[in-house]
Short mmCIF file of C-alpha atoms and ligand atoms in Angstrom, two decimals:
data_model
loop_
_atom_site.label_atom_id
_atom_site.label_comp_id
_atom_site.label_asym_id
_atom_site.label_seq_id
_atom_site.Cartn_x
_atom_site.Cartn_y
_atom_site.Cartn_z
CA MET A 1 -5.20 7.68 28.77
CA LYS A 2 -8.92 7.64 28.01
CA ILE A 3 -9.44 5.60 24.86
CA ILE A 4 -12.62 4.79 22.92
CA VAL A 5 -12.45 1.51 20.99
CA THR A 6 -15.33 1.20 18.53
CA GLY A 7 -16.01 -2.42 17.60
CA GLY A 8 -14.34 -3.47 20.84
CA ALA A 9 -16.54 -6.58 21.14
CA GLY A 10 -15.18 -7.89 17.83
CA PHE A 11 -12.13 -10.00 17.06
CA ILE A 12 -9.41 -7.33 16.85
CA GLY A 13 -11.19 -4.94 19.23
CA SER A 14 -11.47 -7.42 22.08
CA HIS A 15 -7.74 -8.28 21.86
CA LEU A 16 -6.86 -4.57 21.73
CA THR A 17 -9.11 -3.78 24.71
CA LYS A 18 -7.47 -6.54 26.73
CA LYS A 19 -4.01 -5.11 25.99
CA LEU A 20 -5.08 -1.53 26.78
CA ILE A 21 -6.63 -2.39 30.13
CA GLN A 22 -3.57 -4.46 31.05
CA GLU A 23 -1.56 -1.28 30.41
CA ASN A 24 -3.90 0.65 32.77
CA HIS A 25 -5.73 2.74 30.19
CA GLU A 26 -9.34 3.77 30.75
CA VAL A 27 -11.14 2.02 27.90
CA TYR A 28 -14.64 2.68 26.54
CA VAL A 29 -15.88 0.00 24.17
CA ILE A 30 -18.69 1.07 21.86
CA ASP A 31 -20.24 -1.84 19.98
CA CYS A 32 -23.77 -2.66 18.82
CA LEU A 33 -23.09 -6.45 18.76
CA HIS A 34 -24.01 -6.56 15.08
CA PRO A 35 -25.39 -9.98 14.00
CA TYR A 36 -22.98 -10.32 11.01
CA TYR A 37 -21.73 -13.16 13.19
CA SER A 38 -23.05 -14.41 16.52
CA PRO A 39 -23.64 -11.63 19.10
CA GLU A 40 -23.35 -14.40 21.73
CA ARG A 41 -19.76 -14.97 20.60
CA LYS A 42 -19.10 -11.21 20.93
CA LYS A 43 -20.54 -11.25 24.48
CA LYS A 44 -18.20 -14.16 25.32
CA GLN A 45 -15.28 -12.15 23.92
CA LEU A 46 -16.20 -9.27 26.23
CA GLU A 47 -16.55 -11.62 29.22
CA HIS A 48 -13.09 -13.01 28.44
CA VAL A 49 -11.62 -9.48 28.32
CA ALA A 50 -13.34 -8.56 31.59
CA GLY A 51 -11.21 -11.26 33.23
CA PHE A 52 -8.18 -9.00 32.68
CA GLY A 53 -9.53 -5.81 34.27
CA SER A 54 -12.40 -3.37 34.07
CA PHE A 55 -13.59 -1.30 31.12
CA HIS A 56 -16.78 0.49 30.12
CA PHE A 57 -19.12 -1.13 27.63
CA ILE A 58 -21.61 1.01 25.72
CA GLN A 59 -23.95 -1.01 23.52
CA LYS A 60 -24.92 1.51 20.86
CA ASP A 61 -24.96 1.84 17.09
CA LEU A 62 -22.50 4.33 15.62
CA LEU A 63 -25.06 5.14 12.94
CA ASP A 64 -26.95 7.23 15.52
CA ARG A 65 -25.23 10.56 14.85
CA GLU A 66 -26.70 12.65 17.69
CA GLU A 67 -26.23 9.92 20.26
CA MET A 68 -22.58 9.49 19.23
CA GLU A 69 -21.91 13.18 19.50
CA ALA A 70 -23.31 13.18 23.06
CA VAL A 71 -21.47 9.99 24.09
CA PHE A 72 -18.11 11.19 22.75
CA LYS A 73 -18.51 14.61 24.43
CA ARG A 74 -19.40 12.95 27.74
CA ILE A 75 -16.36 10.65 27.64
CA SER A 76 -14.00 13.26 26.16
CA PRO A 77 -11.33 10.69 25.14
CA HIS A 78 -7.72 11.42 24.16
CA VAL A 79 -7.65 8.71 21.52
CA VAL A 80 -10.26 6.96 19.37
CA VAL A 81 -9.50 3.63 17.71
CA HIS A 82 -12.23 3.08 15.14
CA LEU A 83 -12.43 -0.64 14.39
CA ALA A 84 -16.21 -1.04 14.03
CA ALA A 85 -17.28 -2.00 10.53
CA LEU A 86 -19.14 -4.61 8.59
CA PRO A 87 -16.27 -6.83 7.45
CA GLY A 88 -16.13 -9.48 4.72
CA VAL A 89 -15.76 -9.29 0.96
CA ALA A 90 -18.37 -11.90 -0.06
CA TYR A 91 -21.24 -10.34 1.94
CA SER A 92 -20.35 -6.90 0.56
CA ILE A 93 -21.14 -8.16 -2.94
CA GLU A 94 -24.59 -9.32 -1.75
CA GLU A 95 -25.34 -6.20 0.31
CA PRO A 96 -23.22 -3.28 -0.95
CA LEU A 97 -25.47 -0.59 0.54
CA LYS A 98 -25.00 -1.95 4.05
CA TYR A 99 -21.28 -1.25 3.61
CA VAL A 100 -22.03 2.34 2.69
CA ASP A 101 -23.89 2.55 6.02
CA TYR A 102 -21.64 0.61 8.37
CA ASP A 103 -18.23 1.31 6.86
CA ILE A 104 -18.65 4.84 5.46
CA LYS A 105 -21.56 6.62 7.23
CA ALA A 106 -20.66 5.22 10.66
CA THR A 107 -17.04 6.31 10.14
CA ILE A 108 -18.18 9.86 9.31
CA ASN A 109 -20.25 9.93 12.53
CA VAL A 110 -17.26 8.77 14.58
CA LEU A 111 -14.92 11.28 12.91
CA GLU A 112 -17.38 14.14 13.49
CA ALA A 113 -18.08 13.15 17.10
CA SER A 114 -14.32 12.82 17.72
CA GLY A 115 -13.63 16.28 16.32
CA LYS A 116 -16.40 17.88 18.38
CA ALA A 117 -15.18 16.11 21.54
CA GLY A 118 -11.61 17.43 21.05
CA VAL A 119 -9.92 14.07 20.42
CA SER A 120 -6.20 14.38 19.70
CA LYS A 121 -5.54 11.10 17.86
CA PHE A 122 -7.82 9.07 15.60
CA VAL A 123 -6.77 5.59 14.49
CA PHE A 124 -8.72 4.02 11.63
CA ALA A 125 -8.78 0.31 10.75
CA SER A 126 -8.39 0.04 7.01
CA SER A 127 -7.56 -3.01 4.99
CA SER A 128 -5.13 -4.52 2.48
CA SER A 129 -8.14 -4.80 0.16
CA VAL A 130 -7.65 -1.13 -0.81
CA TYR A 131 -4.68 -2.24 -2.97
CA GLY A 132 -7.05 -4.12 -5.32
CA ASN A 133 -5.62 -6.79 -7.59
CA GLN A 134 -2.07 -5.44 -7.92
CA SER A 135 1.11 -7.49 -7.45
CA GLY A 136 2.84 -7.10 -4.11
CA PRO A 137 4.66 -6.12 -2.06
CA PHE A 138 2.16 -3.29 -1.49
CA LYS A 139 3.66 0.05 -0.55
CA GLU A 140 1.28 2.55 1.08
CA GLU A 141 1.29 4.92 -1.92
CA MET A 142 0.06 2.14 -4.25
CA ALA A 143 -3.60 2.41 -3.15
CA ASN A 144 -5.37 4.29 -5.94
CA GLY A 145 -9.09 3.50 -5.57
CA ASN A 146 -8.99 0.81 -8.26
CA VAL A 147 -10.51 -1.92 -6.06
CA ILE A 148 -12.63 -5.02 -6.76
CA SER A 149 -15.22 -5.31 -3.95
CA PRO A 150 -17.75 -3.00 -2.25
CA TYR A 151 -15.97 -3.72 1.05
CA ALA A 152 -12.69 -2.38 -0.35
CA ALA A 153 -14.42 0.60 -1.96
CA SER A 154 -16.06 1.49 1.34
CA LYS A 155 -12.72 1.27 3.20
CA PHE A 156 -11.00 3.43 0.56
CA SER A 157 -13.81 5.96 0.81
CA ALA A 158 -13.72 5.94 4.63
CA GLU A 159 -9.95 6.61 4.44
CA SER A 160 -10.74 9.63 2.31
CA PHE A 161 -13.22 10.90 4.93
CA CYS A 162 -10.50 10.47 7.57
CA HIS A 163 -8.37 12.96 5.61
CA VAL A 164 -11.34 15.34 5.33
CA TYR A 165 -11.96 15.39 9.10
CA GLU A 166 -8.25 15.68 9.85
CA SER A 167 -8.31 18.91 7.89
CA LEU A 168 -11.62 20.09 9.43
CA PHE A 169 -10.66 19.46 13.08
CA GLY A 170 -6.84 19.24 13.06
CA PHE A 171 -6.54 15.95 14.97
CA GLN A 172 -3.87 13.38 14.13
CA VAL A 173 -5.20 10.66 11.84
CA ASN A 174 -3.48 7.31 11.55
CA ILE A 175 -4.84 4.96 8.94
CA LEU A 176 -3.64 1.41 9.55
CA ARG A 177 -4.11 -1.12 6.76
CA PHE A 178 -4.38 -4.57 8.31
CA PHE A 179 -3.50 -7.70 6.36
CA THR A 180 -5.62 -10.88 6.89
CA VAL A 181 -5.69 -11.26 10.66
CA TYR A 182 -5.92 -14.66 12.38
CA GLY A 183 -5.54 -16.10 15.88
CA PRO A 184 -7.60 -17.10 18.95
CA TRP A 185 -11.17 -15.69 18.82
CA GLY A 186 -10.66 -15.19 15.07
CA ARG A 187 -13.69 -14.19 13.04
CA PRO A 188 -15.73 -17.31 12.25
CA ASP A 189 -16.39 -16.20 8.65
CA MET A 190 -12.68 -16.01 7.74
CA ALA A 191 -10.73 -18.85 6.10
CA ILE A 192 -8.50 -20.02 8.95
CA GLY A 193 -11.19 -19.91 11.66
CA SER A 194 -13.84 -21.60 9.53
CA PHE A 195 -11.41 -24.25 8.20
CA ILE A 196 -10.30 -25.23 11.70
CA LYS A 197 -13.88 -25.48 12.95
CA LYS A 198 -14.88 -27.70 10.02
CA LEU A 199 -11.81 -29.90 10.38
CA MET A 200 -12.50 -30.40 14.09
CA ASN A 201 -15.97 -31.65 13.10
CA GLY A 202 -14.53 -33.98 10.43
CA GLU A 203 -16.11 -31.89 7.63
CA GLU A 204 -14.63 -31.12 4.23
CA ILE A 205 -13.18 -27.63 3.64
CA THR A 206 -13.74 -25.63 0.45
CA LEU A 207 -10.95 -23.69 -1.20
CA PHE A 208 -11.79 -21.03 -3.79
CA GLY A 209 -9.29 -20.43 -6.62
CA GLU A 210 -5.78 -21.76 -7.30
CA GLY A 211 -2.35 -20.26 -6.66
CA ARG A 212 -3.44 -17.70 -4.07
CA ALA A 213 -1.38 -16.23 -1.25
CA ARG A 214 -2.26 -14.11 1.78
CA ASP A 215 -0.12 -12.04 4.11
CA PHE A 216 -1.61 -13.74 7.19
CA THR A 217 -0.87 -11.67 10.30
CA TYR A 218 -1.16 -12.95 13.83
CA ILE A 219 -3.51 -11.00 16.10
CA GLU A 220 -0.79 -10.13 18.65
CA ASP A 221 1.24 -8.44 15.92
CA ILE A 222 -1.79 -6.40 14.79
CA VAL A 223 -2.51 -5.32 18.38
CA ASN A 224 1.14 -4.40 18.81
CA GLY A 225 0.99 -2.26 15.64
CA ILE A 226 -2.07 -0.39 16.98
CA TYR A 227 -0.48 -0.01 20.40
CA LEU A 228 2.74 1.43 18.95
CA THR A 229 0.67 3.84 16.85
CA ILE A 230 -1.16 5.09 19.95
CA HIS A 231 2.03 5.48 21.96
CA THR A 232 4.81 6.48 19.61
CA LEU A 233 3.45 8.17 16.52
CA THR A 234 3.17 11.96 16.63
CA LYS A 235 1.96 12.76 13.11
CA SER A 236 -0.69 11.66 10.63
CA GLU A 237 0.36 8.67 8.56
CA VAL A 238 -1.02 5.76 6.52
CA ILE A 239 0.75 2.53 7.51
CA ASN A 240 0.53 -1.14 6.57
CA ILE A 241 0.37 -3.56 9.49
CA GLY A 242 1.09 -7.02 8.16
CA SER A 243 3.56 -9.85 8.45
CA GLY A 244 5.40 -8.96 5.22
CA ARG A 245 5.44 -12.67 4.34
CA PRO A 246 2.76 -14.07 2.04
CA ILE A 247 1.62 -17.63 2.75
CA THR A 248 0.48 -19.69 -0.22
CA MET A 249 -2.72 -21.71 0.09
CA ASP A 250 -0.63 -24.87 -0.52
CA TYR A 251 1.50 -24.03 2.51
CA LEU A 252 -1.59 -23.28 4.61
CA LEU A 253 -3.09 -26.65 3.61
CA ALA A 254 0.16 -28.47 4.41
CA GLN A 255 0.22 -26.89 7.87
CA LEU A 256 -3.44 -27.72 8.45
CA ARG A 257 -2.82 -31.31 7.36
CA TRP A 258 -0.16 -31.59 10.03
CA HIS A 259 -2.83 -30.75 12.66
CA PHE A 260 -5.65 -32.65 10.91
CA PRO A 261 -4.12 -35.60 8.97
CA ASN A 262 -7.53 -36.75 7.64
CA MET A 263 -8.32 -33.38 6.05
CA LYS A 264 -10.61 -33.46 3.01
CA ILE A 265 -10.57 -30.58 0.52
CA ASN A 266 -13.08 -29.46 -2.07
CA LYS A 267 -11.64 -27.08 -4.68
CA GLU A 268 -13.88 -24.52 -6.39
CA THR A 269 -13.24 -21.73 -8.86
CA SER A 270 -12.33 -18.34 -7.44
CA ARG A 271 -15.03 -16.03 -6.03
CA VAL A 272 -15.62 -12.57 -7.44
CA GLY A 273 -14.27 -9.78 -5.28
CA ASP A 274 -11.39 -11.84 -3.83
CA VAL A 275 -7.95 -10.52 -4.75
CA VAL A 276 -5.35 -13.09 -5.88
CA ASN A 277 -2.50 -12.12 -3.56
CA THR A 278 -1.79 -9.85 -0.63
CA TRP A 279 1.70 -8.93 0.49
CA ALA A 280 2.51 -6.06 2.84
CA ASP A 281 5.57 -3.89 2.50
CA ILE A 282 6.15 -3.17 6.21
CA GLU A 283 9.20 -0.92 5.88
CA LYS A 284 7.20 2.15 6.95
CA ALA A 285 5.81 0.43 10.05
CA GLU A 286 9.31 -0.72 10.98
CA ARG A 287 10.81 2.73 10.45
CA LEU A 288 8.07 4.88 12.06
CA LEU A 289 6.76 2.57 14.78
CA GLY A 290 9.62 0.19 15.48
CA TYR A 291 7.07 -2.49 14.53
CA GLU A 292 8.30 -6.00 13.97
CA PRO A 293 6.06 -9.05 13.39
CA ARG A 294 6.98 -11.54 16.08
CA VAL A 295 4.80 -14.60 15.48
CA ASP A 296 5.65 -16.80 12.49
CA PHE A 297 2.86 -18.60 10.69
CA LYS A 298 3.56 -22.11 11.98
CA LYS A 299 3.51 -20.93 15.59
CA GLY A 300 0.47 -18.66 15.06
CA LEU A 301 -1.51 -21.46 13.44
CA SER A 302 -0.62 -23.90 16.24
CA GLU A 303 -1.83 -21.37 18.84
CA THR A 304 -5.05 -20.88 16.87
CA VAL A 305 -5.72 -24.64 16.56
CA LYS A 306 -4.97 -25.11 20.27
CA TRP A 307 -7.39 -22.31 21.20
CA ALA A 308 -10.09 -23.69 18.88
CA LYS A 309 -9.82 -27.19 20.36
CA GLU A 310 -10.29 -25.75 23.84
CA ASN A 311 -12.99 -23.18 23.04
CA GLU A 312 -14.80 -23.51 19.71
CA LYS A 313 -17.21 -26.21 20.88
CA ILE A 314 -18.66 -23.94 23.53
CA LEU A 315 -19.05 -20.88 21.27
N1 NAD B 401 -9.90 -9.32 10.58
C1 NAD B 401 -9.19 -8.97 9.50
O1 NAD B 401 -8.51 -9.80 8.87
C2 NAD B 401 -9.18 -7.54 9.04
C3 NAD B 401 -8.32 -7.20 7.98
C4 NAD B 401 -8.32 -5.88 7.53
C5 NAD B 401 -9.10 -4.92 8.15
N2 NAD B 401 -9.93 -5.30 9.17
C6 NAD B 401 -10.76 -4.27 9.78
O2 NAD B 401 -10.51 -4.25 11.18
C7 NAD B 401 -11.71 -3.92 11.88
C8 NAD B 401 -12.05 -4.98 12.91
O3 NAD B 401 -12.23 -6.23 12.24
P1 NAD B 401 -12.63 -7.55 13.00
O4 NAD B 401 -12.09 -8.67 12.19
O5 NAD B 401 -12.32 -7.44 14.43
O6 NAD B 401 -14.22 -7.53 12.79
P2 NAD B 401 -15.40 -7.90 13.82
O7 NAD B 401 -16.62 -8.03 12.97
O8 NAD B 401 -15.01 -9.03 14.67
O9 NAD B 401 -15.51 -6.60 14.72
C9 NAD B 401 -16.21 -5.44 14.32
C10 NAD B 401 -17.13 -5.03 15.46
O10 NAD B 401 -17.77 -3.80 15.10
C11 NAD B 401 -19.10 -3.83 15.59
N3 NAD B 401 -19.89 -2.89 14.78
C12 NAD B 401 -20.08 -2.92 13.44
N4 NAD B 401 -20.84 -1.89 13.06
C13 NAD B 401 -21.14 -1.18 14.18
C14 NAD B 401 -21.90 0.00 14.44
N5 NAD B 401 -22.52 0.67 13.46
N6 NAD B 401 -22.00 0.43 15.71
C15 NAD B 401 -21.39 -0.21 16.72
N7 NAD B 401 -20.65 -1.34 16.54
C16 NAD B 401 -20.53 -1.81 15.29
C17 NAD B 401 -19.53 -5.28 15.43
O11 NAD B 401 -20.60 -5.63 16.29
C18 NAD B 401 -18.24 -6.03 15.74
O12 NAD B 401 -18.20 -6.44 17.09
C19 NAD B 401 -12.79 -3.73 10.80
O13 NAD B 401 -12.84 -2.36 10.47
C20 NAD B 401 -12.26 -4.53 9.64
O14 NAD B 401 -12.76 -4.05 8.40
C21 NAD B 401 -9.98 -6.58 9.63
#
């Protein structure tokens, strides 16, 4: 199949691209190498993926509406996986309007270009943040727009535009809500990646807020959820892709201490915009996709620490 992966130079996108080319799909990565975090790191991610087979790389910004329409028509893909976005809750509070551009306007351009190019399936990367500060487990129907960060509001809005363009063009739309993803090549601004890097350098780590828990999901499980959606799902659906098993910060710290016995922690009050807990109800993913998270947290964290020790110094 011909598949466009927007944001394919990013964390999740580069892992997905690797899996798709290994399965002999013709993959077109569209990514502008946005400097939210190091473009050099994104280039290294692409180089790593290129070691597993060939794919097309188009360095362009999805905000260019006419260009996107032309590119999508030229490629004429069967499937579009739209992962490109400006991620991160904290930065969205500083720069909310950038999230309207990168997470809403860019999504509209991709939806419109997909419709005009005759795409049959559109997969959108949404986020657990759309559940706001409710108590879990989160079932898909619990998202109601009552969110607490501009990032979450832009994802909820982009989901809504996905429904609009499904009705305008009639393609299948699958909205996948990912829960805190971690693993090798993990985003350097996220807790696990940044903690490991600091601990390797003997620096103190800072924890915001007490009594928090996150449904940390290993990257291979996320990629598997996307892959199953591409291959098995035949109708439009909104589906959580998570581990279904919240990890408390105390447990995360205990596991990190096992890898870094001299760990030093600085505790601060919670940051605005951060939800207290996330917890995915994954019954729908299990039932509709045959999805099953395979990597438990201890194993996933060990793999991530091992990767960081071998690679982080050169990134
Ligand atoms: N990582 C997580 O824990 C997580 C959780 C929930 C949802 N998500 C969502 O999954 C998707 C991928 O996340 P990620 O962690 O891989 O992020 P990432 O920042 O590593 O990847 C996103 C990529 O999109 C590209 N991009 C952004 N705007 C673009 C534009 N206008 N044109 C072209 N390229 C553009 C960036 O350069 C980057 O390479 C995002 O939509 C994110 O919101 C991620």
